[in-house]
Amino acid sequence: MTLPSFVGPAVALAAGILILLKPDLLAKIVAIYLIVVGALGLLG
Protein backbone atom coordinates (compact mmCIF):
# COMPACT_ATOMS: atom_id res chain seq x y z
CA MET A 1 0.00 0.00 0.00
CA THR A 2 1.55 3.28 -1.10
CA LEU A 3 0.45 6.55 0.43
CA PRO A 4 1.03 9.94 -1.15
CA SER A 5 4.14 11.75 0.07
CA PHE A 6 2.11 14.71 1.35
CA VAL A 7 0.24 12.72 4.02
CA GLY A 8 2.90 13.09 6.74
CA PRO A 9 3.39 16.84 6.33
CA ALA A 10 -0.38 17.36 6.05
CA VAL A 11 -0.93 15.58 9.36
CA ALA A 12 1.85 17.65 10.96
CA LEU A 13 0.33 20.88 9.63
CA ALA A 14 -3.13 19.97 10.90
CA ALA A 15 -1.72 19.05 14.32
CA GLY A 16 0.19 22.34 14.51
CA ILE A 17 -2.89 24.38 13.65
CA LEU A 18 -4.99 22.52 16.22
CA ILE A 19 -2.32 23.12 18.89
CA LEU A 20 -2.33 26.85 18.08
CA LEU A 21 -6.12 27.00 18.29
CA LYS A 22 -6.58 24.73 21.31
CA PRO A 23 -3.37 24.56 23.41
CA ASP A 24 -5.17 22.56 26.12
CA LEU A 25 -5.40 19.62 23.68
CA LEU A 26 -1.61 19.42 23.23
CA ALA A 27 -1.11 15.99 24.83
CA LYS A 28 -3.97 14.39 22.88
CA ILE A 29 -2.89 15.94 19.58
CA VAL A 30 0.71 14.80 20.07
CA ALA A 31 -0.46 11.28 20.93
CA ILE A 32 -2.71 11.10 17.86
CA TYR A 33 0.08 12.49 15.66
CA LEU A 34 2.55 9.90 16.92
CA ILE A 35 0.05 7.08 16.36
CA VAL A 36 -0.73 8.26 12.82
CA VAL A 37 2.93 8.74 11.87
CA GLY A 38 3.85 5.38 13.38
CA ALA A 39 1.04 3.59 11.55
CA LEU A 40 1.98 5.27 8.26
CA GLY A 41 5.59 4.25 8.81
CA LEU A 42 4.66 0.63 9.38
CA LEU A 43 2.28 0.48 6.43
CA GLY A 44 4.36 2.50 4.00
Coordinates of C-alpha atoms in Angstrom, one line a residue:
M1 CA 0.0 0.0 0.0
T2 CA 1.5 3.3 -1.1
L3 CA 0.4 6.6 0.4
P4 CA 1.0 9.9 -1.2
S5 CA 4.1 11.7 0.1
F6 CA 2.1 14.7 1.3
V7 CA 0.2 12.7 4.0
G8 CA 2.9 13.1 6.7
P9 CA 3.4 16.8 6.3
A10 CA -0.4 17.4 6.0
V11 CA -0.9 15.6 9.4
A12 CA 1.9 17.7 11.0
L13 CA 0.3 20.9 9.6
A14 CA -3.1 20.0 10.9
A15 CA -1.7 19.1 14.3
G16 CA 0.2 22.3 14.5
I17 CA -2.9 24.4 13.6
L18 CA -5.0 22.5 16.2
I19 CA -2.3 23.1 18.9
L20 CA -2.3 26.8 18.1
L21 CA -6.1 27.0 18.3
K22 CA -6.6 24.7 21.3
P23 CA -3.4 24.6 23.4
D24 CA -5.2 22.6 26.1
L25 CA -5.4 19.6 23.7
L26 CA -1.6 19.4 23.2
A27 CA -1.1 16.0 24.8
K28 CA -4.0 14.4 22.9
I29 CA -2.9 15.9 19.6
V30 CA 0.7 14.8 20.1
A31 CA -0.5 11.3 20.9
I32 CA -2.7 11.1 17.9
Y33 CA 0.1 12.5 15.7
L34 CA 2.6 9.9 16.9
I35 CA 0.1 7.1 16.4
V36 CA -0.7 8.3 12.8
V37 CA 2.9 8.7 11.9
G38 CA 3.9 5.4 13.4
A39 CA 1.0 3.6 11.5
L40 CA 2.0 5.3 8.3
G41 CA 5.6 4.3 8.8
L42 CA 4.7 0.6 9.4
L43 CA 2.3 0.5 6.4
G44 CA 4.4 2.5 4.0

